[in-house]
XYZ file of C-alpha atoms in Angstrom:
517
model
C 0.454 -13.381 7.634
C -2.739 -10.963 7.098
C -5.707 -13.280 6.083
C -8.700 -11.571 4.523
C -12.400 -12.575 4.206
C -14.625 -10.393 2.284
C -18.680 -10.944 3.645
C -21.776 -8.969 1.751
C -23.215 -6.595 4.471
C -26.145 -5.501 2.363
C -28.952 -8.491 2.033
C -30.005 -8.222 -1.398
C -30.235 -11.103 -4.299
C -27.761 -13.794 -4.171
C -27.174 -16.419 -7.056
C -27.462 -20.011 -6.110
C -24.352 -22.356 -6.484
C -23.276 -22.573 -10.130
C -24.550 -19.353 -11.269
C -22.110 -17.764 -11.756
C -20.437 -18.788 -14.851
C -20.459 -15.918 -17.066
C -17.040 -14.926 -17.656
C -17.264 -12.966 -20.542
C -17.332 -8.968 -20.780
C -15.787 -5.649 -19.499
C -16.083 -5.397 -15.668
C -15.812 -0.961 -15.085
C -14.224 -0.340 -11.964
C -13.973 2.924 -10.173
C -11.757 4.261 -8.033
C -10.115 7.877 -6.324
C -6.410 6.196 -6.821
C -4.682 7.226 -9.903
C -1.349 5.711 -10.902
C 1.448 8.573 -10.669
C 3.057 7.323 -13.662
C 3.428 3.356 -15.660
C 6.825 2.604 -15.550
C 6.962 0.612 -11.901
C 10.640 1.676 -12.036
C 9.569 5.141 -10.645
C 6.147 4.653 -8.495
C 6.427 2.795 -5.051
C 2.255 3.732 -4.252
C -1.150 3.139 -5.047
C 0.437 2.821 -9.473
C 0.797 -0.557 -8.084
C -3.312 -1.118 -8.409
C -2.320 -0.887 -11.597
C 1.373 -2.825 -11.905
C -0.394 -6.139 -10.216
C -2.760 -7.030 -13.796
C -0.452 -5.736 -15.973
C 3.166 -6.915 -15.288
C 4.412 -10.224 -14.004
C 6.200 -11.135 -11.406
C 8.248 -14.167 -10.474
C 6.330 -15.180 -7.573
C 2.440 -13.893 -6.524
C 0.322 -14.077 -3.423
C -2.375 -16.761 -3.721
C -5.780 -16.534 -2.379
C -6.333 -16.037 1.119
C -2.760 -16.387 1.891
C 0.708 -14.071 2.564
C 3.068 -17.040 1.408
C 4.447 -16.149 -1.813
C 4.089 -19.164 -4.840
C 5.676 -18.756 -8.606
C 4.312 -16.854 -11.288
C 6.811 -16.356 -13.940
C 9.188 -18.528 -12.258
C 8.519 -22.695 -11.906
C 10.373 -22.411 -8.983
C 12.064 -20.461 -6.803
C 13.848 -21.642 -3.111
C 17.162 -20.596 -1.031
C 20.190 -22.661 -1.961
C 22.142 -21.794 0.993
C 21.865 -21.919 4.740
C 21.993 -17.995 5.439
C 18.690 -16.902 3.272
C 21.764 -15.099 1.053
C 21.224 -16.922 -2.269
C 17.879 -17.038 -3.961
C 17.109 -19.282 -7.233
C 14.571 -18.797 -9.368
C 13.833 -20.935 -12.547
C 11.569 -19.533 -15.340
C 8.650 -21.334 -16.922
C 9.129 -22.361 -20.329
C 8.231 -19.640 -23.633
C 7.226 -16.876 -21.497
C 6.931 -13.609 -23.696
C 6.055 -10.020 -23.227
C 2.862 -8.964 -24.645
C 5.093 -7.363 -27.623
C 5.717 -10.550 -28.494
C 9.712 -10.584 -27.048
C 11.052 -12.922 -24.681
C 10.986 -13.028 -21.160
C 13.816 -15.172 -19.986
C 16.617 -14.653 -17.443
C 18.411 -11.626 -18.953
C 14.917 -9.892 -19.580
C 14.123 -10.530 -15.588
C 17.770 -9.572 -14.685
C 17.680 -6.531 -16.658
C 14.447 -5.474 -14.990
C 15.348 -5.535 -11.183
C 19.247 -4.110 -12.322
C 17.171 -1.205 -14.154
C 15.307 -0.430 -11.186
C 17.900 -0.336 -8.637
C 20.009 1.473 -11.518
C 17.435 4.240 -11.901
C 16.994 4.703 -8.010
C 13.584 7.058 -9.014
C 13.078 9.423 -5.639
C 9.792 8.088 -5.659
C 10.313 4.658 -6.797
C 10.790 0.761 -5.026
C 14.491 1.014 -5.316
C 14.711 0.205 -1.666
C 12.801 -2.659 -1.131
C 15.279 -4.172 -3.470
C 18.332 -2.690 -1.446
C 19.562 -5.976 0.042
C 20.101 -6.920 -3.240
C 24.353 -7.287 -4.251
C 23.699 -8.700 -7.626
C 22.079 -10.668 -9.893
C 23.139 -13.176 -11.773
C 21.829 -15.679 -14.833
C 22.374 -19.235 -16.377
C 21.494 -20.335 -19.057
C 18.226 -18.778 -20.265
C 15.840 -20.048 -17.683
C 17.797 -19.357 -14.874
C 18.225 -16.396 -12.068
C 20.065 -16.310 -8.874
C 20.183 -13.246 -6.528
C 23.257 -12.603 -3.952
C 21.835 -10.330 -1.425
C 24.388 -8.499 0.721
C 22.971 -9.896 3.775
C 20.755 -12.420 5.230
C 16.621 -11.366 4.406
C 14.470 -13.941 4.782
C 11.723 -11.649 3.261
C 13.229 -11.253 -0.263
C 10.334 -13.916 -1.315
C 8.284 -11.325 -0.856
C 9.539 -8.744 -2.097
C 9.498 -10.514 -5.155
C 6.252 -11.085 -5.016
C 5.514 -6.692 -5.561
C 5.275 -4.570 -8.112
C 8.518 -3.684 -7.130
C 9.411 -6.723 -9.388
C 7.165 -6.210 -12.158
C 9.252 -7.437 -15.219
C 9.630 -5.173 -18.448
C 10.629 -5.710 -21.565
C 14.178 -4.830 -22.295
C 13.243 -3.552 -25.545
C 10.811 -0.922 -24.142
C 12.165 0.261 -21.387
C 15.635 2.599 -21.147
C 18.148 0.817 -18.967
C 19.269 4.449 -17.941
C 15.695 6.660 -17.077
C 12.252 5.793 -16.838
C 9.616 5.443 -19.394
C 7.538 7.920 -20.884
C 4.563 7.696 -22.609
C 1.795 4.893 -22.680
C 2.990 2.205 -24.406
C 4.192 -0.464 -22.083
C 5.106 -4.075 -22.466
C 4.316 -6.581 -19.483
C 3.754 -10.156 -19.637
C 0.773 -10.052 -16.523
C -2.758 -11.132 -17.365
C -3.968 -7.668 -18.923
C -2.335 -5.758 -21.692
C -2.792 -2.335 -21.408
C -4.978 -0.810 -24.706
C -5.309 3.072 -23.852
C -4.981 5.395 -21.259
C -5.997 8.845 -20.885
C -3.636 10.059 -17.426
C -6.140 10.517 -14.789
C -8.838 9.213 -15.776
C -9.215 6.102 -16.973
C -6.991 2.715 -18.047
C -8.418 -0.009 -20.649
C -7.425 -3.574 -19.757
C -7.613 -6.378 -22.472
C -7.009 -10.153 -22.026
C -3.153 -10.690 -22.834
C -3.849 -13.568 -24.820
C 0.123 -14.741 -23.982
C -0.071 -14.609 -20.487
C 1.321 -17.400 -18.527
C 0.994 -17.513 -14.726
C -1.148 -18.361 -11.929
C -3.829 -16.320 -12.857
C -7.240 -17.711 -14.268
C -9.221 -14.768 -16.037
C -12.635 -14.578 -15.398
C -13.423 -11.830 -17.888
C -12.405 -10.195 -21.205
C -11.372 -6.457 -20.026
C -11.351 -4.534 -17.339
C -11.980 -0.598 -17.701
C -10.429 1.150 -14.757
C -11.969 4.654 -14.337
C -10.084 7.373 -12.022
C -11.883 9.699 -10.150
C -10.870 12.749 -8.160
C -13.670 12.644 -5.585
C -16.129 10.300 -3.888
C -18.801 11.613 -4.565
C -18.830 11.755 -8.249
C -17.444 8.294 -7.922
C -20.192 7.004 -6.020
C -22.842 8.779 -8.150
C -21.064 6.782 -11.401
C -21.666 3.768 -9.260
C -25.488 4.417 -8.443
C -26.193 5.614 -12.798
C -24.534 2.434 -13.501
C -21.540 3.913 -15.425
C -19.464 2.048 -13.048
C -19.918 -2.183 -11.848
C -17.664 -1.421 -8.635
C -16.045 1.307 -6.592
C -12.968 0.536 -4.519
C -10.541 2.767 -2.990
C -11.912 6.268 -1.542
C -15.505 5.414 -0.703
C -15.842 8.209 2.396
C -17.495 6.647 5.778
C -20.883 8.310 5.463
C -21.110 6.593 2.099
C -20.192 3.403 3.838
C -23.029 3.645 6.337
C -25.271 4.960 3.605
C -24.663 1.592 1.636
C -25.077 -0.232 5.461
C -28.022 1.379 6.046
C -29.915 0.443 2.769
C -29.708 4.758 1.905
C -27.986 4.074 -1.944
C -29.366 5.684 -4.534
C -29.869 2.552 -6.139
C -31.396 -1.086 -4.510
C -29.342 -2.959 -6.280
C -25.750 -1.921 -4.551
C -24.347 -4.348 -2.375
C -21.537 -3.316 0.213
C -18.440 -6.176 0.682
C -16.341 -5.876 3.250
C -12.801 -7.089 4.354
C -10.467 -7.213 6.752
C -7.595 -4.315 5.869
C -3.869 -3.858 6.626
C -4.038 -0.490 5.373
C -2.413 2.266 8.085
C -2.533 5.847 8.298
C 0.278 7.795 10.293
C 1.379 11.838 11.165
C 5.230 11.386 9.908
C 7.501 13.899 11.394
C 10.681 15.880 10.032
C 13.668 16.797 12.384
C 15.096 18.924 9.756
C 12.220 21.662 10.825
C 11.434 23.372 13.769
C 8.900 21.539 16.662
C 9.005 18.493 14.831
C 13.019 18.070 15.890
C 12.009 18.054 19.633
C 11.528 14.343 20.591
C 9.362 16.531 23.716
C 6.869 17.894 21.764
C 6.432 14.589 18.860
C 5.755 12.877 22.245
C 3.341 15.595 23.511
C 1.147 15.154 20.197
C 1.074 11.416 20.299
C 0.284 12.334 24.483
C -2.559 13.841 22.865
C -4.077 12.504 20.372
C -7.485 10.745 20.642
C -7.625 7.635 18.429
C -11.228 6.391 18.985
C -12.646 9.525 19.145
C -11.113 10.308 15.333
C -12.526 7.220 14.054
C -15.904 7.485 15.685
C -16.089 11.382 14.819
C -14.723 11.188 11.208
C -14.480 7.682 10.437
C -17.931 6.504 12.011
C -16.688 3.616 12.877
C -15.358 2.188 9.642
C -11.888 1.900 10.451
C -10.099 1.150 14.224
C -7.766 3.126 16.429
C -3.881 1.760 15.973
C -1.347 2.002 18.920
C 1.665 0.651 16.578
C 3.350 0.574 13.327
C 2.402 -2.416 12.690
C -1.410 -3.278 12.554
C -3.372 -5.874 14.090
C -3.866 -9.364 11.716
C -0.451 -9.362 11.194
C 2.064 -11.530 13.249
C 4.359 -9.050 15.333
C 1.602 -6.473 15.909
C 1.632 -4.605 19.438
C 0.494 -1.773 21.336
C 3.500 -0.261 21.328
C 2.277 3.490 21.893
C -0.480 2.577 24.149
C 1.956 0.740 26.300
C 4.261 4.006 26.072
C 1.620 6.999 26.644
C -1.898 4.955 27.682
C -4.562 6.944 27.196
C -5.011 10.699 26.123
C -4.098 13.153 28.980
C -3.072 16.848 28.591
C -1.463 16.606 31.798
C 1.020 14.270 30.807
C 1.424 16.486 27.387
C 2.222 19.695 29.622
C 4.868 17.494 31.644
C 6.351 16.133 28.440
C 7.032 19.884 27.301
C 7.547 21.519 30.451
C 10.688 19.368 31.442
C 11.992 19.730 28.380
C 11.260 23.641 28.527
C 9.252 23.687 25.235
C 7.152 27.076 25.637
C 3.411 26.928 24.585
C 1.340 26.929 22.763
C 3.720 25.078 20.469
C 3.095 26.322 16.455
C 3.073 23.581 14.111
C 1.578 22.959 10.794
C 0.270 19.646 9.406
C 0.284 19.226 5.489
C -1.969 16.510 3.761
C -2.971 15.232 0.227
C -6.674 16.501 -0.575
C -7.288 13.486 -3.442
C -5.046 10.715 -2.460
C -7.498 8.650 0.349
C -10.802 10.002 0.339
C -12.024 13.371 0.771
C -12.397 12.603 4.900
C -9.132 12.779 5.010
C -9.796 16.913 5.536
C -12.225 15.927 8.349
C -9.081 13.912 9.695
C -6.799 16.725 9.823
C -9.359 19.268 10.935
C -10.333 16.692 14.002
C -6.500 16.246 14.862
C -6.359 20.038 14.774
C -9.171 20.572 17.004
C -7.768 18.028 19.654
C -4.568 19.820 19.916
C -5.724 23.067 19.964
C -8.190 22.522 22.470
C -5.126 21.776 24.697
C -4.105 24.845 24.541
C -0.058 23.396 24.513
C -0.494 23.497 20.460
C -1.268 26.167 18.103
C -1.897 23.643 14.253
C -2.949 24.819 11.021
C -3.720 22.521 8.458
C -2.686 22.728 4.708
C -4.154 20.123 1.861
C -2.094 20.171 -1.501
C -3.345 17.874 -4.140
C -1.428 14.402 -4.235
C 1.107 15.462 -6.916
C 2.056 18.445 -5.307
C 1.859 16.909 -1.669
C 3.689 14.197 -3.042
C 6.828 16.462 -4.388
C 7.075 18.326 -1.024
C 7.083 15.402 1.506
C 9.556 13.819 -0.764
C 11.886 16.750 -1.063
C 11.664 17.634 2.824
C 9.444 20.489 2.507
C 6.851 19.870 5.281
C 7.457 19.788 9.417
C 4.255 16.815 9.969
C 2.492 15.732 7.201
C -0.143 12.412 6.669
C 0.727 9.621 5.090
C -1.436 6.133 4.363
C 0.387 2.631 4.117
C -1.386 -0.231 1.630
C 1.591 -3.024 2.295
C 3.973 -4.219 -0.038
C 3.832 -7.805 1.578
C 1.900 -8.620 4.660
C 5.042 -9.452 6.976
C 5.473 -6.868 10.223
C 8.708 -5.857 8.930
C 7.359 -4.322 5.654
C 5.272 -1.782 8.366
C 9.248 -1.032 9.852
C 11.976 -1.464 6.976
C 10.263 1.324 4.692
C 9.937 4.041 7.014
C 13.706 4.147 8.507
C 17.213 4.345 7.330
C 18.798 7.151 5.167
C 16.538 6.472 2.056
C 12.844 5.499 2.643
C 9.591 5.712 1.423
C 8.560 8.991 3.295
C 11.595 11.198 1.726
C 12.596 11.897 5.707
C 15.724 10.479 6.709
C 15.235 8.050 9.850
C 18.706 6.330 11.239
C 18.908 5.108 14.284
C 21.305 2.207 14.939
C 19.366 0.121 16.773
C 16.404 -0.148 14.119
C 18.483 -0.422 11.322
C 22.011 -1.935 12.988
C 20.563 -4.723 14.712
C 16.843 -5.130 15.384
C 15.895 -5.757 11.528
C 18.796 -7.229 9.976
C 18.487 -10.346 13.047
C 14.600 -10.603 12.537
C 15.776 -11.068 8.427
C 17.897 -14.038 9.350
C 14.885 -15.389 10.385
C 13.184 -17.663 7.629
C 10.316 -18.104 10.651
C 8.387 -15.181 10.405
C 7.087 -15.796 13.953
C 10.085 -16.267 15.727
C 11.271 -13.054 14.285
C 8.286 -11.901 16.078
C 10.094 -10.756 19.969
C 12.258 -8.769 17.409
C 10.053 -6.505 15.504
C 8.075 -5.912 18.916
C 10.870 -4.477 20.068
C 11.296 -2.201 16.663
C 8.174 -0.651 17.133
C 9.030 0.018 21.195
C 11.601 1.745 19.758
C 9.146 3.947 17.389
C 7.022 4.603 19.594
C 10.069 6.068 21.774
C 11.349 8.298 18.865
C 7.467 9.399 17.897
C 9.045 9.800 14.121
C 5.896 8.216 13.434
C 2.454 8.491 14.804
C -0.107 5.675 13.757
C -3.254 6.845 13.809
C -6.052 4.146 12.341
C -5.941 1.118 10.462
C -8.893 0.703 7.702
C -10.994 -1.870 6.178
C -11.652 -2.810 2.843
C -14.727 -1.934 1.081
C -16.014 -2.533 -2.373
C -19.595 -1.330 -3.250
C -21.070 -3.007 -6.253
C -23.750 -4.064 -7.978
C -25.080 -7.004 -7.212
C -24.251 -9.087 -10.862
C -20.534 -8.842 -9.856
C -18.746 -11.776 -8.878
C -15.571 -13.187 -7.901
C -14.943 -9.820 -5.248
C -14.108 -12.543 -2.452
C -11.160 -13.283 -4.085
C -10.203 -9.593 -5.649
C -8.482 -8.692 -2.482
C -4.626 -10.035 -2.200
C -2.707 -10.736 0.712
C -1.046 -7.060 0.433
C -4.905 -5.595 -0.376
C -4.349 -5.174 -4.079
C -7.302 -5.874 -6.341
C -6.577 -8.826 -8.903
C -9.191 -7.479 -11.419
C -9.066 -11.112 -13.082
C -11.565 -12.201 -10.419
C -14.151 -10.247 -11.377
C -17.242 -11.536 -13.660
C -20.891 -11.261 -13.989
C -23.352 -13.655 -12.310
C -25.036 -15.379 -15.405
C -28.534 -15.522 -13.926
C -30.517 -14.778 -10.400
């Protein structure tokens, strides 16, 4: 499991032990990651920012760890043998913040409804092992899954099952408008689409959580920079998500525009890949996916656009969590253009090879076009590749990778749990997250389902090594980096050591105001 530690790298004014008991307030955070839409029945992305303070789930991620606890439930545990049957028993009076009741038919109605609804861009899958669900009594939920998955804890544990009130939300399609109904520690009082979300305490709320402040206004932003400058006129307390690397050294180096930023820091799990489509032209040839990941120069795109603020990834699955390998710099070592030109000349590929790269121009930070342009220069320079480069913003991009439209496009990967197979299981089979089908038998036939027998996550471990040998064989998917966490703010906020969850979701709840210096 991914543990994360969050450190100050700017000195600046610390309070001393005690001081920081203010808990009253709004706490403005700002961010480049909008939610696509509110109903988590139809968003499997960065909406789920939003999803963790607003809806409940049965069980939650605790601090510094990846093993799921109850929430909603009191309990929750496998009744059989075979990690098949999964029990959950609700806490007593728990109600939406509508004032309705959240008991077992309000939690089975909300993971039927989502599965029901399938959305094309929604967490349907992640509850696919799912047969049924069944309730007794009103405190009382069991779920048959189809087949053994000793990760269905976790899954539980996402956004991907938040629980809605019945009463709000169509069984049948997926809700429109603003006005939701959760039971998790915020309710939400406006949003304006875009550009910003109010949080208020739910004063109902009962779970895990422990609120250290009053509201929370979320503001979206479409760049960095105009982020950033919010952050340094104090319109904003905190910026996470989209902060580019030269504002990251800038905040290192003491360069803010104002003294009294401080820069945090955490270990990520965050991944960025190329994804490639055999429906198109180039990107069906397993000879020329395997000439680009020949090529590609990891640590020189993360010293040359990155600076350093995020490391070069050989695997699906990044380092800090249990499973990780090299896989792809076991399979193609280091960069070489020889290699690339024996790749496509014995599988009589003619060069230079055309092929177009698409990527999202507001989704993770406006490097992301440095990214793209750096990848372009490195295979052009080869002279085996002939790459142009399209950005689209995230809705459109968003539309087109999911309806097959692009060859190779970019896509990032915040975890849904921290367990190696959530970096596999999402990205293969007919239907997963990336719109691109992905079968192949012995990923989804044999490696996975065994290593979801396991209940011990490590000795599923020799499994899910070998899943991500097999990646690397295909080159479906090309890791590229894996990123850290950073949070600039100013230097009143507290609680941002414990914002960060297990999957890298900020728990806004954690956030106060030092009461004096």
């Amino acid at each position: 499991m991914a543990m994360l530690s969050v450190t100050a790298v700017l000195a600046g004014c610390t309070a001393l032990p005690g001081d920081d008991g203010d808990e009253g307030g709004t706490i403005v955070v700002g961010t480049t990651s909008a939610p696509t839409m509110l109903d988590p029945a139809g968003a499997w992305d960065g909406s789920w920012e939003l999803y963790r303070n607003v809806y409940q789930t049965l069980l939650h991620f605790p601090n510094s760890s990846g093993t799921p606890e109850p929430d909603a439930a009191r309990a929750c545990e496998f009744t059989d043998n075979a990690s098949q049957v999964y029990r959950c028993t609700l806490k007593d009076g728990l109600t939406f913040s509508g004032g309705n009741p959240l008991d077992a038919r309000a939690v089975k109605y909300s993971i039927d409804r989502t599965l029901n609804i399938d959305a094309p861009s929604g967490p349907a899958q992640l509850l696919a092992s799912l047969d049924r669900v069944e309730t007794s009594g009103a405190d009382t939920v069991v779920f048959h899954l189809k087949e053994s998955n000793a990760t269905f804890p976790l899954v539980l544990a996402t956004p991907a099952a938040s629980l809605v009130d019945p009463e709000t939300y169509p069984a049948d399609r997926l809700l429109e408008g603003a006005e939701i109904s959760g039971s998790g520690p915020y309710r939400l009082a406006a949003y304006a689409p875009g550009e910003s979300a109010e949080l208020v305490r739910n004063e109902s709320y009962q779970g895990a959580a422990h609120l250290k402040n009053d509201a929370v206004t979320i503001r979206y932003f479409k760049d960095s920079a105009s982020m950033v400058r919010a952050l340094e006129d104090e319109e904003v307390d905190l910026s996470f998500r989209g902060l580019t690397p030269e504002q990251i050294s800038a905040f290192r180096g003491g360069q803010a525009g104002n003294d009294n930023l401080t820069l945090h820091e955490a270990v990520g799990t965050e991944v960025r890949y190329l994804v490639f489509n055999p429906a198109h032209p180039g990107a069906d040839e397993p000879a020329v996916r395997r000439a680009v990941a020949q090529l590609i120069d990891r640590k020189a795109l993360v010293r040359e656009v990155y600076q350093r603020t995020a490391e070069p990834l050989y695997s699906t699955v990044p380092g800090g969590i249990t499973g990780h390998t090299s896989a792809y710099f076991d399979a193609y070592g280091e960069p070489s253009q020889s290699k690339a030109e024996q790749l496509l000349a014995e599988a009589g590929v003619s060069t230079p090879v055309p092929l177009k790269l698409w990527y999202t121009t507001d989704r993770y930070g406006t490097s992301t076009r440095a990214e793209f342009e750096e990848i372009q220069r490195q295979l052009n320079d080869s002279g085996l590749f002939e790459v142009q480069i399209e950005g689209q913003e995230w809705k459109t991009f968003h539309e087109g990778y999911s309806t097959g439209k692009y060859g190779a496009f970019g896509r990032g990967w915040f975890p849904d749990f921290p367990d190696a197979d959530n970096y596999i299981g999402p990205f293969v089979g007919t239907r997963n997250s990336l719109g691109v089908p992905y079968e192949n038998p012995e990923l989804t036939g044999t490696l996975l389902p065994q290593s979801r027998r396991l209940s011990d996550r490590a000795a599923a471990g020799n499994m899910l090594k070998e899943a991500q040998r097999v990646i690397a064989e295909d080159a479906r998917l090309l890791p590229l980096w894996q990123g850290r966490v950073y949070i600039a703010a100013h230097e009143e906020i507290a609680g941002i050591e414990w914002t960060i969850d297990a999957s890298t979701i900020m728990r806004m709840w954690e956030l106060h105001r030092k009461s004096s210096w």
